[in-house]
């Protein structure tokens, strides 16, 4: 398997990344090809598709051993399910699959074609193995049964983001960040209302706490 590209996103760490692609539609990513694959001919015709499949590596979950069962966050981390009945990153082969929206393709003088997508669920720098077009008539199955994931897992939190802190975030990134916070980035078994969490987003450390269904941002620290 060859890494053909890497995606650049606002998530330098795993914490806070949406649990599935498409949950936060406004989150943006830029796919930059590795030098051997910076050929505009390789993406000819791709602009005709609205959505793409990305095959990628769980680069922070590579390990030599594997377990036949895992604890899905969807079930609170307390119930074991077969690894192949989940989308856990801890798999025999650390391969991820995401469906994203194609926003545009840019041609950069140094980087070649850059594929800009939205609805991402990947960490910054994630290796991309392949890009395939999403084809609605064969890839969409409205009648599909979803096992224990029958409804969206996340309930939306009320986000209290004071202007004092929100003003530190670039305008074009605010919608995505607030949506990430509303989907509750904490592990599902955490319930301490006094605990302060830190979410790395772009060049910021966003610190927050959650009490019931209310999330309050208590500080935003810039790393720049």
CSV table of C-alpha atoms in Angstrom, one decimal:
chain,number,residue,atom,x,y,z
A,1,UNK,CA,0.0,0.0,0.0
A,2,UNK,CA,1.4,3.4,-1.0
A,3,UNK,CA,0.4,6.7,0.6
A,4,UNK,CA,-0.8,8.8,-2.4
A,5,UNK,CA,-1.6,11.9,-0.4
A,6,UNK,CA,-2.1,13.5,3.0
A,7,UNK,CA,-5.1,15.5,4.2
A,8,UNK,CA,-4.7,18.8,6.1
A,9,UNK,CA,-7.4,19.6,8.6
A,10,UNK,CA,-7.9,21.7,11.7
A,11,UNK,CA,-7.4,18.7,14.0
A,12,UNK,CA,-3.7,18.2,15.1
A,13,UNK,CA,-4.8,15.6,17.6
A,14,UNK,CA,-7.5,12.9,17.6
A,15,UNK,CA,-9.6,14.4,20.4
A,16,UNK,CA,-12.8,16.1,19.1
A,17,UNK,CA,-12.7,14.7,15.6
A,18,UNK,CA,-16.3,13.9,14.5
A,19,UNK,CA,-17.1,10.2,15.0
A,20,UNK,CA,-18.2,9.8,11.4
A,21,UNK,CA,-17.7,11.7,8.2
A,22,UNK,CA,-20.5,14.1,7.2
A,23,UNK,CA,-21.7,14.7,10.8
A,24,UNK,CA,-20.2,18.3,10.7
A,25,UNK,CA,-20.7,19.3,7.0
A,26,UNK,CA,-18.8,22.6,7.4
A,27,UNK,CA,-15.5,21.0,8.4
A,28,UNK,CA,-12.9,21.5,5.6
A,29,UNK,CA,-9.9,19.5,4.5
A,30,UNK,CA,-7.3,19.9,1.7
A,31,UNK,CA,-5.9,16.7,0.2
A,32,UNK,CA,-2.3,17.3,-1.0
A,33,UNK,CA,-0.8,14.5,-3.2
A,34,UNK,CA,2.7,13.1,-2.5
A,35,UNK,CA,5.3,14.2,-5.1
A,36,UNK,CA,5.0,11.0,-7.2
A,37,UNK,CA,1.3,11.6,-7.6
A,38,UNK,CA,1.1,15.3,-8.3
A,39,UNK,CA,-0.2,14.9,-11.8
A,40,UNK,CA,-3.3,16.8,-12.9
A,41,UNK,CA,-4.2,14.0,-15.3
A,42,UNK,CA,-4.9,11.7,-12.3
A,43,UNK,CA,-7.9,13.8,-11.3
A,44,UNK,CA,-9.3,14.4,-14.7
A,45,UNK,CA,-13.1,14.1,-14.6
A,46,UNK,CA,-13.2,14.0,-10.8
A,47,UNK,CA,-14.9,17.5,-10.7
A,48,UNK,CA,-18.0,15.9,-12.2
A,49,UNK,CA,-18.7,14.1,-8.9
A,50,UNK,CA,-20.2,15.7,-5.8
A,51,UNK,CA,-18.9,13.3,-3.2
A,52,UNK,CA,-15.9,11.1,-2.8
A,53,UNK,CA,-14.8,8.0,-0.9
A,54,UNK,CA,-11.4,8.3,0.9
A,55,UNK,CA,-9.5,5.2,2.0
A,56,UNK,CA,-6.9,6.1,4.6
A,57,UNK,CA,-4.8,4.9,7.5
A,58,UNK,CA,-5.6,5.1,11.2
A,59,UNK,CA,-2.0,6.3,11.5
A,60,UNK,CA,-2.3,6.8,15.3
A,61,UNK,CA,-3.7,3.4,15.9
A,62,UNK,CA,-1.2,1.1,14.2
A,63,UNK,CA,-0.3,-1.9,16.3
A,64,UNK,CA,1.2,-5.4,16.0
A,65,UNK,CA,-1.6,-7.1,17.8
A,66,UNK,CA,-5.4,-7.1,17.5
A,67,UNK,CA,-8.5,-8.0,19.5
A,68,UNK,CA,-11.6,-9.7,18.1
A,69,UNK,CA,-13.8,-7.4,20.2
A,70,UNK,CA,-13.8,-3.7,20.9
A,71,UNK,CA,-15.8,-1.2,23.0
A,72,UNK,CA,-17.7,1.1,20.7
A,73,UNK,CA,-18.1,4.7,22.0
A,74,UNK,CA,-21.6,4.5,20.6
A,75,UNK,CA,-22.5,2.0,23.3
A,76,UNK,CA,-20.8,4.1,26.1
A,77,UNK,CA,-17.6,2.2,26.0
A,78,UNK,CA,-19.1,-0.5,28.3
A,79,UNK,CA,-20.2,-3.1,25.8
A,80,UNK,CA,-18.0,-5.3,23.7
A,81,UNK,CA,-18.8,-5.9,20.1
A,82,UNK,CA,-17.0,-7.8,17.3
A,83,UNK,CA,-14.4,-5.6,15.7
A,84,UNK,CA,-15.9,-6.2,12.3
A,85,UNK,CA,-19.3,-5.0,13.5
A,86,UNK,CA,-17.8,-1.6,14.4
A,87,UNK,CA,-15.8,1.2,12.8
A,88,UNK,CA,-13.2,1.2,15.6
A,89,UNK,CA,-9.7,2.3,14.6
A,90,UNK,CA,-8.2,-0.7,16.4
A,91,UNK,CA,-8.4,-3.2,13.6
A,92,UNK,CA,-6.2,-6.0,12.1
A,93,UNK,CA,-5.5,-3.5,9.3
A,94,UNK,CA,-5.8,0.1,10.3
A,95,UNK,CA,-7.8,1.2,7.3
A,96,UNK,CA,-10.4,4.0,7.5
A,97,UNK,CA,-13.2,4.8,5.0
A,98,UNK,CA,-14.9,8.3,4.8
A,99,UNK,CA,-17.5,9.8,2.5
A,100,UNK,CA,-16.8,13.5,1.9
A,101,UNK,CA,-18.2,16.2,-0.3
A,102,UNK,CA,-16.0,17.5,-3.1
A,103,UNK,CA,-15.9,21.3,-2.9
A,104,UNK,CA,-13.3,22.1,-5.6
A,105,UNK,CA,-10.0,21.1,-7.2
A,106,UNK,CA,-7.2,23.7,-7.1
A,107,UNK,CA,-4.1,23.6,-9.2
A,108,UNK,CA,-1.1,24.8,-7.2
A,109,UNK,CA,2.1,25.6,-9.0
A,110,UNK,CA,4.2,23.6,-6.5
A,111,UNK,CA,1.8,21.0,-5.1
A,112,UNK,CA,-0.1,20.2,-8.3
A,113,UNK,CA,-3.8,19.3,-7.9
A,114,UNK,CA,-5.2,19.9,-4.4
A,115,UNK,CA,-8.6,18.3,-3.7
A,116,UNK,CA,-10.7,20.4,-1.3
A,117,UNK,CA,-13.4,18.5,0.6
A,118,UNK,CA,-15.9,19.0,3.4
A,119,UNK,CA,-17.6,16.9,6.0
A,120,UNK,CA,-14.2,15.4,7.1
A,121,UNK,CA,-13.5,13.2,10.1
A,122,UNK,CA,-9.7,12.9,9.8
A,123,UNK,CA,-6.7,14.2,11.7
A,124,UNK,CA,-4.3,16.6,10.2
A,125,UNK,CA,-1.6,14.7,8.2
A,126,UNK,CA,-3.6,11.5,7.8
A,127,UNK,CA,-2.2,9.3,5.0
A,128,UNK,CA,-4.6,8.8,2.1
A,129,UNK,CA,-4.4,5.4,0.3
A,130,UNK,CA,-7.0,6.1,-2.4
A,131,UNK,CA,-9.7,8.4,-3.7
A,132,UNK,CA,-12.8,7.1,-5.4
A,133,UNK,CA,-15.9,8.8,-6.7
A,134,UNK,CA,-19.1,8.2,-4.7
A,135,UNK,CA,-21.8,6.9,-7.1
A,136,UNK,CA,-25.3,7.4,-5.8
A,137,UNK,CA,-27.2,4.7,-7.7
A,138,UNK,CA,-24.9,2.0,-6.4
A,139,UNK,CA,-23.4,3.4,-3.2
A,140,UNK,CA,-26.6,4.6,-1.5
A,141,UNK,CA,-28.9,2.1,0.1
A,142,UNK,CA,-31.9,3.8,1.8
A,143,UNK,CA,-33.3,0.5,2.9
A,144,UNK,CA,-30.1,-0.5,4.8
A,145,UNK,CA,-30.3,-1.8,8.4
A,146,UNK,CA,-27.8,-0.2,10.7
A,147,UNK,CA,-27.5,-2.7,13.6
A,148,UNK,CA,-26.9,-0.9,16.9
A,149,UNK,CA,-26.3,2.4,15.1
A,150,UNK,CA,-29.9,2.9,14.1
A,151,UNK,CA,-30.1,6.6,14.8
A,152,UNK,CA,-27.6,9.4,15.0
A,153,UNK,CA,-25.6,8.8,18.2
A,154,UNK,CA,-25.0,12.4,19.1
A,155,UNK,CA,-27.5,14.7,20.7
A,156,UNK,CA,-26.7,18.3,20.3
A,157,UNK,CA,-25.4,20.3,23.3
A,158,UNK,CA,-26.2,23.9,23.8
A,159,UNK,CA,-22.9,25.7,23.2
A,160,UNK,CA,-22.2,28.8,25.3
A,161,UNK,CA,-19.4,30.5,23.4
A,162,UNK,CA,-18.8,34.0,24.8
A,163,UNK,CA,-17.8,36.6,22.3
A,164,UNK,CA,-14.6,37.2,24.3
A,165,UNK,CA,-13.4,33.7,23.2
A,166,UNK,CA,-15.3,33.4,19.9
A,167,UNK,CA,-13.6,36.5,18.5
A,168,UNK,CA,-10.3,34.8,18.7
A,169,UNK,CA,-11.4,32.2,16.2
A,170,UNK,CA,-11.1,33.1,12.4
A,171,UNK,CA,-14.6,33.9,11.0
A,172,UNK,CA,-14.5,31.1,8.5
A,173,UNK,CA,-13.8,28.4,11.1
A,174,UNK,CA,-16.4,29.4,13.8
A,175,UNK,CA,-19.3,27.4,12.3
A,176,UNK,CA,-17.3,24.2,12.2
A,177,UNK,CA,-15.9,24.6,15.6
A,178,UNK,CA,-19.3,25.3,17.2
A,179,UNK,CA,-20.7,22.2,15.5
A,180,UNK,CA,-17.9,20.0,16.8
A,181,UNK,CA,-18.5,21.3,20.3
A,182,UNK,CA,-22.3,20.8,20.0
A,183,UNK,CA,-21.7,17.1,19.1
A,184,UNK,CA,-20.0,16.6,22.5
A,185,UNK,CA,-16.3,15.7,21.8
A,186,UNK,CA,-15.9,14.1,25.3
A,187,UNK,CA,-15.7,10.3,25.8
A,188,UNK,CA,-19.2,9.2,26.4
A,189,UNK,CA,-18.5,7.8,29.8
A,190,UNK,CA,-17.3,11.2,31.1
A,191,UNK,CA,-19.9,13.0,33.3
A,192,UNK,CA,-17.9,15.4,35.6
A,193,UNK,CA,-19.4,18.9,35.2
A,194,UNK,CA,-16.4,20.5,36.7
A,195,UNK,CA,-13.8,18.9,34.5
A,196,UNK,CA,-12.2,21.2,31.9
A,197,UNK,CA,-11.3,19.7,28.6
A,198,UNK,CA,-8.9,21.0,26.0
A,199,UNK,CA,-9.7,20.7,22.3
A,200,UNK,CA,-6.9,21.5,19.8
A,201,UNK,CA,-8.5,23.1,16.7
A,202,UNK,CA,-6.4,24.8,14.1
A,203,UNK,CA,-3.9,27.0,16.0
A,204,UNK,CA,-6.0,27.1,19.2
A,205,UNK,CA,-6.6,25.2,22.4
A,206,UNK,CA,-10.3,25.5,23.1
A,207,UNK,CA,-11.1,24.8,26.8
A,208,UNK,CA,-14.6,23.9,27.9
A,209,UNK,CA,-16.7,22.1,30.4
A,210,UNK,CA,-20.1,20.4,30.2
A,211,UNK,CA,-22.9,20.4,32.7
A,212,UNK,CA,-26.0,18.5,31.5
A,213,UNK,CA,-26.8,19.5,28.0
A,214,UNK,CA,-24.9,22.8,28.2
A,215,UNK,CA,-21.3,23.2,27.0
A,216,UNK,CA,-19.5,26.3,28.1
A,217,UNK,CA,-16.2,27.5,26.5
A,218,UNK,CA,-14.1,28.9,29.4
A,219,UNK,CA,-11.0,29.9,27.5
A,220,UNK,CA,-9.3,30.0,24.1
A,221,UNK,CA,-5.5,30.0,23.9
A,222,UNK,CA,-3.7,30.7,20.7
A,223,UNK,CA,-0.5,28.7,19.9
A,224,UNK,CA,0.7,31.4,17.6
